Short mmCIF file of C-alpha atoms in Angstrom, two decimals:
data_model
loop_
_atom_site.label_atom_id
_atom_site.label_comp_id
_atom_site.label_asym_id
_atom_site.label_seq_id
_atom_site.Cartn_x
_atom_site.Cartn_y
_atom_site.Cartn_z
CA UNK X 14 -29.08 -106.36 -117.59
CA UNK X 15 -28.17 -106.21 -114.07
CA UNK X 16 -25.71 -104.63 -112.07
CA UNK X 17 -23.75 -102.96 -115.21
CA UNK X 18 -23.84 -100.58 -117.25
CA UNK X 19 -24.84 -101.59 -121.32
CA UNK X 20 -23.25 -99.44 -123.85
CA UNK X 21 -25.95 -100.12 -126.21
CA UNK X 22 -28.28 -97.45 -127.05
CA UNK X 23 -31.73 -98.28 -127.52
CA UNK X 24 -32.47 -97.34 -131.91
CA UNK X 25 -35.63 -95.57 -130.17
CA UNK X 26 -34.07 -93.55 -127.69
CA UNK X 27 -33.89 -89.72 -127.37
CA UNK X 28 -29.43 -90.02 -127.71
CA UNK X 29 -30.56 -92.08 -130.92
CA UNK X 30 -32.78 -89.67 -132.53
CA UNK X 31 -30.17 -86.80 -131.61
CA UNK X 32 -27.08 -88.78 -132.96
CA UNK X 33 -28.80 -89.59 -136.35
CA UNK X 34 -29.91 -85.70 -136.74
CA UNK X 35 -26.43 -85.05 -136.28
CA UNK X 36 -24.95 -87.37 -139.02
CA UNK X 37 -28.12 -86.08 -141.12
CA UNK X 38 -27.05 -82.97 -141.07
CA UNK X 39 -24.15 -83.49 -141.40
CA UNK X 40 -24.33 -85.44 -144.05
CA UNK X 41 -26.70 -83.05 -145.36
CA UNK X 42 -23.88 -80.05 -145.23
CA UNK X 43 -21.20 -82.10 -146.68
CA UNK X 44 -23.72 -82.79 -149.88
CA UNK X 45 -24.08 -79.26 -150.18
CA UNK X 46 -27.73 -79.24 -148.81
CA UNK X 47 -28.95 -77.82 -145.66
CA UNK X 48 -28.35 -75.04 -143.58
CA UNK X 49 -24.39 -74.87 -143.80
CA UNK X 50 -24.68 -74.36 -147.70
CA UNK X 51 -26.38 -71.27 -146.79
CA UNK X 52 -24.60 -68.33 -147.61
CA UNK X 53 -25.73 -66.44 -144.24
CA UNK X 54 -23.16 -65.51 -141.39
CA UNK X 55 -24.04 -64.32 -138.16
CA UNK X 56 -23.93 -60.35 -137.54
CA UNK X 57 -20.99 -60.24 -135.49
CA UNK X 58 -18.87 -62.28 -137.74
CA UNK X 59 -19.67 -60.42 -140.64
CA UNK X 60 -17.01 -57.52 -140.22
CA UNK X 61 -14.75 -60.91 -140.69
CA UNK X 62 -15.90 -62.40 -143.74
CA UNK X 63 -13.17 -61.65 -145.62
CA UNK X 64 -10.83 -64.16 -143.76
CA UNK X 65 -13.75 -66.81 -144.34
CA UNK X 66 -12.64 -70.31 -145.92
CA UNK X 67 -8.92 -72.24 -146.13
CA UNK X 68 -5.96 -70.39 -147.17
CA UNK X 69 -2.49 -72.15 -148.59
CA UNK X 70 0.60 -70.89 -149.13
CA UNK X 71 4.37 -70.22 -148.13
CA UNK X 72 6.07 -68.53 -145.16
CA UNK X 73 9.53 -68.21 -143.83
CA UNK X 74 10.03 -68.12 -139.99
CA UNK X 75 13.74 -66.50 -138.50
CA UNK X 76 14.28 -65.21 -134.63
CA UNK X 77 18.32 -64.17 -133.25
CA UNK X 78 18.00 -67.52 -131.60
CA UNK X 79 17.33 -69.64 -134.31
CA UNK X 80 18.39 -70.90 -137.68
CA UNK X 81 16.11 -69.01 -140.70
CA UNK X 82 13.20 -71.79 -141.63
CA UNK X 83 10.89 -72.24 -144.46
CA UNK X 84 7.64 -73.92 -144.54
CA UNK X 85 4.29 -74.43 -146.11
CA UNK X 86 0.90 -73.46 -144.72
CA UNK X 87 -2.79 -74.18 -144.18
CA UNK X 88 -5.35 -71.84 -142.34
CA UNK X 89 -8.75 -72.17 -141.91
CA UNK X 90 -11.19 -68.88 -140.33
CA UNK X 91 -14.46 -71.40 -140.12
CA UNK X 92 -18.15 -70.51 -139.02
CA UNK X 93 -21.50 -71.44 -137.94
CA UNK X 94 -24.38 -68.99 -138.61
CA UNK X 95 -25.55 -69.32 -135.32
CA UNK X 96 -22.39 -68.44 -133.44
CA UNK X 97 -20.61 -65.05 -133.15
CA UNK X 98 -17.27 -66.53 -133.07
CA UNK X 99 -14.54 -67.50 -135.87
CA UNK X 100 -13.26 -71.25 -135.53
CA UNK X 101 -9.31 -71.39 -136.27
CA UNK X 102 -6.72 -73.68 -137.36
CA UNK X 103 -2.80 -73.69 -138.50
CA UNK X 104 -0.96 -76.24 -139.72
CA UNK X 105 2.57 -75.62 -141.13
CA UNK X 106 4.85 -78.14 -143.11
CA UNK X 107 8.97 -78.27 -144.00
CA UNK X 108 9.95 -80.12 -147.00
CA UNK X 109 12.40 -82.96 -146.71
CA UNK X 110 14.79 -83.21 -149.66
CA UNK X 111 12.81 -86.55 -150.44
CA UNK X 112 10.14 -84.47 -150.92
CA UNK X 113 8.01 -85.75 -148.16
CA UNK X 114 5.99 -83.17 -146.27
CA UNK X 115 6.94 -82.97 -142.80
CA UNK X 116 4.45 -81.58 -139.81
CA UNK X 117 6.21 -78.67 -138.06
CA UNK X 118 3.79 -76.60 -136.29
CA UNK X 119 0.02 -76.52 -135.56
CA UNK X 120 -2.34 -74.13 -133.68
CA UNK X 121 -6.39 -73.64 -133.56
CA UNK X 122 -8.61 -70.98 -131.51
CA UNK X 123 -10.93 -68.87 -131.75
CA UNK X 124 -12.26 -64.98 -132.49
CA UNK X 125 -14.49 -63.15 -131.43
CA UNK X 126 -15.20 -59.88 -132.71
CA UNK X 127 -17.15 -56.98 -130.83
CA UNK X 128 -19.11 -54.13 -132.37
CA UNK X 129 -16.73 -51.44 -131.63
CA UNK X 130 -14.11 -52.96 -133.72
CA UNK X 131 -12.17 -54.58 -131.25
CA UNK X 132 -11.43 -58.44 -130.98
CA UNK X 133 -10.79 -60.99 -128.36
CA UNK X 134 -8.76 -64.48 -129.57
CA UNK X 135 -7.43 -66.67 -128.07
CA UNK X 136 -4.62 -69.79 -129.57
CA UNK X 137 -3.26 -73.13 -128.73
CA UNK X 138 -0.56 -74.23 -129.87
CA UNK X 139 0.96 -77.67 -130.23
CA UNK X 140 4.12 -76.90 -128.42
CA UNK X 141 1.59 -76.31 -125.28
CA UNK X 142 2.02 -72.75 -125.37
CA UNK X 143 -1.52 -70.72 -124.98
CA UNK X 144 -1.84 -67.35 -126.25
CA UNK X 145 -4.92 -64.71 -125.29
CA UNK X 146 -4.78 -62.09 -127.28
CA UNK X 147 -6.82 -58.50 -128.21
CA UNK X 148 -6.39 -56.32 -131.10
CA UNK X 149 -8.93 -54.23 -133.56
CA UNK X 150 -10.17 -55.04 -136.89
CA UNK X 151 -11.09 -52.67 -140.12
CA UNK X 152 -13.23 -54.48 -142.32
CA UNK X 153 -13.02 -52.16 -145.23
CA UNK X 154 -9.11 -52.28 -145.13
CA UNK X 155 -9.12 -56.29 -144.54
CA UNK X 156 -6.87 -56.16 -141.24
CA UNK X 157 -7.04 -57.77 -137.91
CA UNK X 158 -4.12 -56.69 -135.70
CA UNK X 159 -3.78 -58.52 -132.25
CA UNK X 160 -1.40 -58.29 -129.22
CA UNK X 161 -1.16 -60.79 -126.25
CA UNK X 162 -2.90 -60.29 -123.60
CA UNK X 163 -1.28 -63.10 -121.70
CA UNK X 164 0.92 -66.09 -122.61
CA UNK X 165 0.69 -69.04 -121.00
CA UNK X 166 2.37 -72.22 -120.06
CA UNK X 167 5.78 -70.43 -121.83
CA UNK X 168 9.10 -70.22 -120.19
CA UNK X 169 11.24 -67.68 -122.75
CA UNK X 170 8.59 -65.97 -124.73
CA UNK X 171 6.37 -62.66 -122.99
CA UNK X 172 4.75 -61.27 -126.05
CA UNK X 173 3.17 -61.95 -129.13
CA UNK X 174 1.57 -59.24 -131.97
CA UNK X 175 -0.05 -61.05 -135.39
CA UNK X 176 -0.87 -58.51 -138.05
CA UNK X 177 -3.44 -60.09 -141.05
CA UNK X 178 -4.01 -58.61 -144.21
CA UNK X 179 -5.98 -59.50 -146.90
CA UNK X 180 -5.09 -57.75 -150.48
CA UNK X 181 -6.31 -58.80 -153.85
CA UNK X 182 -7.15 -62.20 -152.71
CA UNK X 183 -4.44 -63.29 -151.13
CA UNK X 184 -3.44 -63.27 -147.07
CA UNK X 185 -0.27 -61.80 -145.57
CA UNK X 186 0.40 -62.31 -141.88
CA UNK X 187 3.19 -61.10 -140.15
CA UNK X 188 3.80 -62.67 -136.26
CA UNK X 189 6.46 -60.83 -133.88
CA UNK X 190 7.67 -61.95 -130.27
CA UNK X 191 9.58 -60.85 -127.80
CA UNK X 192 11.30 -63.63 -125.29
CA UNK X 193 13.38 -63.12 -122.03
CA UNK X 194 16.35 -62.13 -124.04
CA UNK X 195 15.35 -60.30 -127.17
CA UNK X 196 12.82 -57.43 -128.09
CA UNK X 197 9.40 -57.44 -130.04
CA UNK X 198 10.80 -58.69 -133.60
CA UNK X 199 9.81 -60.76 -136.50
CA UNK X 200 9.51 -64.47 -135.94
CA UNK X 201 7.23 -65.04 -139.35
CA UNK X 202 5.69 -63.99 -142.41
CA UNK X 203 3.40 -66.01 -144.66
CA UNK X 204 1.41 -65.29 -148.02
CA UNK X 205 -1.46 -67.28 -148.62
CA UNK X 206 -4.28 -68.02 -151.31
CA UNK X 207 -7.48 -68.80 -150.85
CA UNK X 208 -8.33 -72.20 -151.94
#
């Protein structure tokens, strides 16, 4: 070919080989075989563990400038063995009275826990709204509690604090937030199972 660029990749090619070890693992982890069936986490992540997998449940979200909400929830605290970080996602739901599930709300991040106990994460959220936030973690008591740092791209709200507990198999969160016009409060409280 001349004077283009081909979009074809050659089956022999380096980007070939790598993109079919990819879907080979892949395919390998989603089987249950190869390294992510592998009960291992890395050392840094361990203190975590307990947050580890997909969590569903209710929650019920209120603030003095808005109407009191209920919704449904998914969370996921996901990890790689070879990474000392925690992969997150939130999705939230409302229920229509036709019974059709509704997207309200979704957020992902990451965390990254230290040795000394303390934690850096930091959110997105799908209104466009970034949070970076630090807190500590007990492992023993099953409880991460964070505080922003910083909040970005947000015109009313200054501060956020999320409190997780796990008890008896089952998550609790609590979020607060303070805006322009009101004062750290409750915004919302879930309970969750793990799946």
């Amino acid at each position: 070919m001349t004077g283009g660029f081909s979009h074809k990749i050659s089956t022999h090619s380096p980007v070939s080989h790598l993109q079919n070890t990819i879907r080979s693992s892949t395919k390998e982890e989603m089987d249950g075989g190869g390294e992510a069936a592998t009960p291992t986490t890395h050392p840094a992540v361990q203190p975590l563990s307990f947050l580890l997998g997909t969590w569903k449940g209710q929650g019920e979200g209120g603030f003095p400038t808005i109407t009191p909400f209920q919704y449904f929830e998914e969370v996921t605290f996901s990890h790689h063995p070879s990474k000392p970080v925690v992969a997150y996602s939130q999705k939230t739901w409302k229920l229509k009275d036709s019974g059709e599930a509704q997207p309200m709300h979704g957020e992902s991040g990451y965390w990254r826990p230290k040795p000394d106990g303390t934690i850096e994460v930091v959110i997105a959220q799908s209104t466009g709204l970034v949070e970076v936030q630090k807190g500590t973690f007990d492992a023993k008591e099953k409880i991460v509690a964070l505080r922003s740092e910083l909040i970005g791209n947000a015109t009313k709200v200054k501060e956020i604090s999320r409190q997780f507990k796990v008890v008896n198999d089952e998550l609790t969160y609590v979020v607060e937030m303070a805006t322009t016009v009101t004062s750290l409060q409750s915004h919302l409280k879930a309970s969750l199972k793990k799946l």
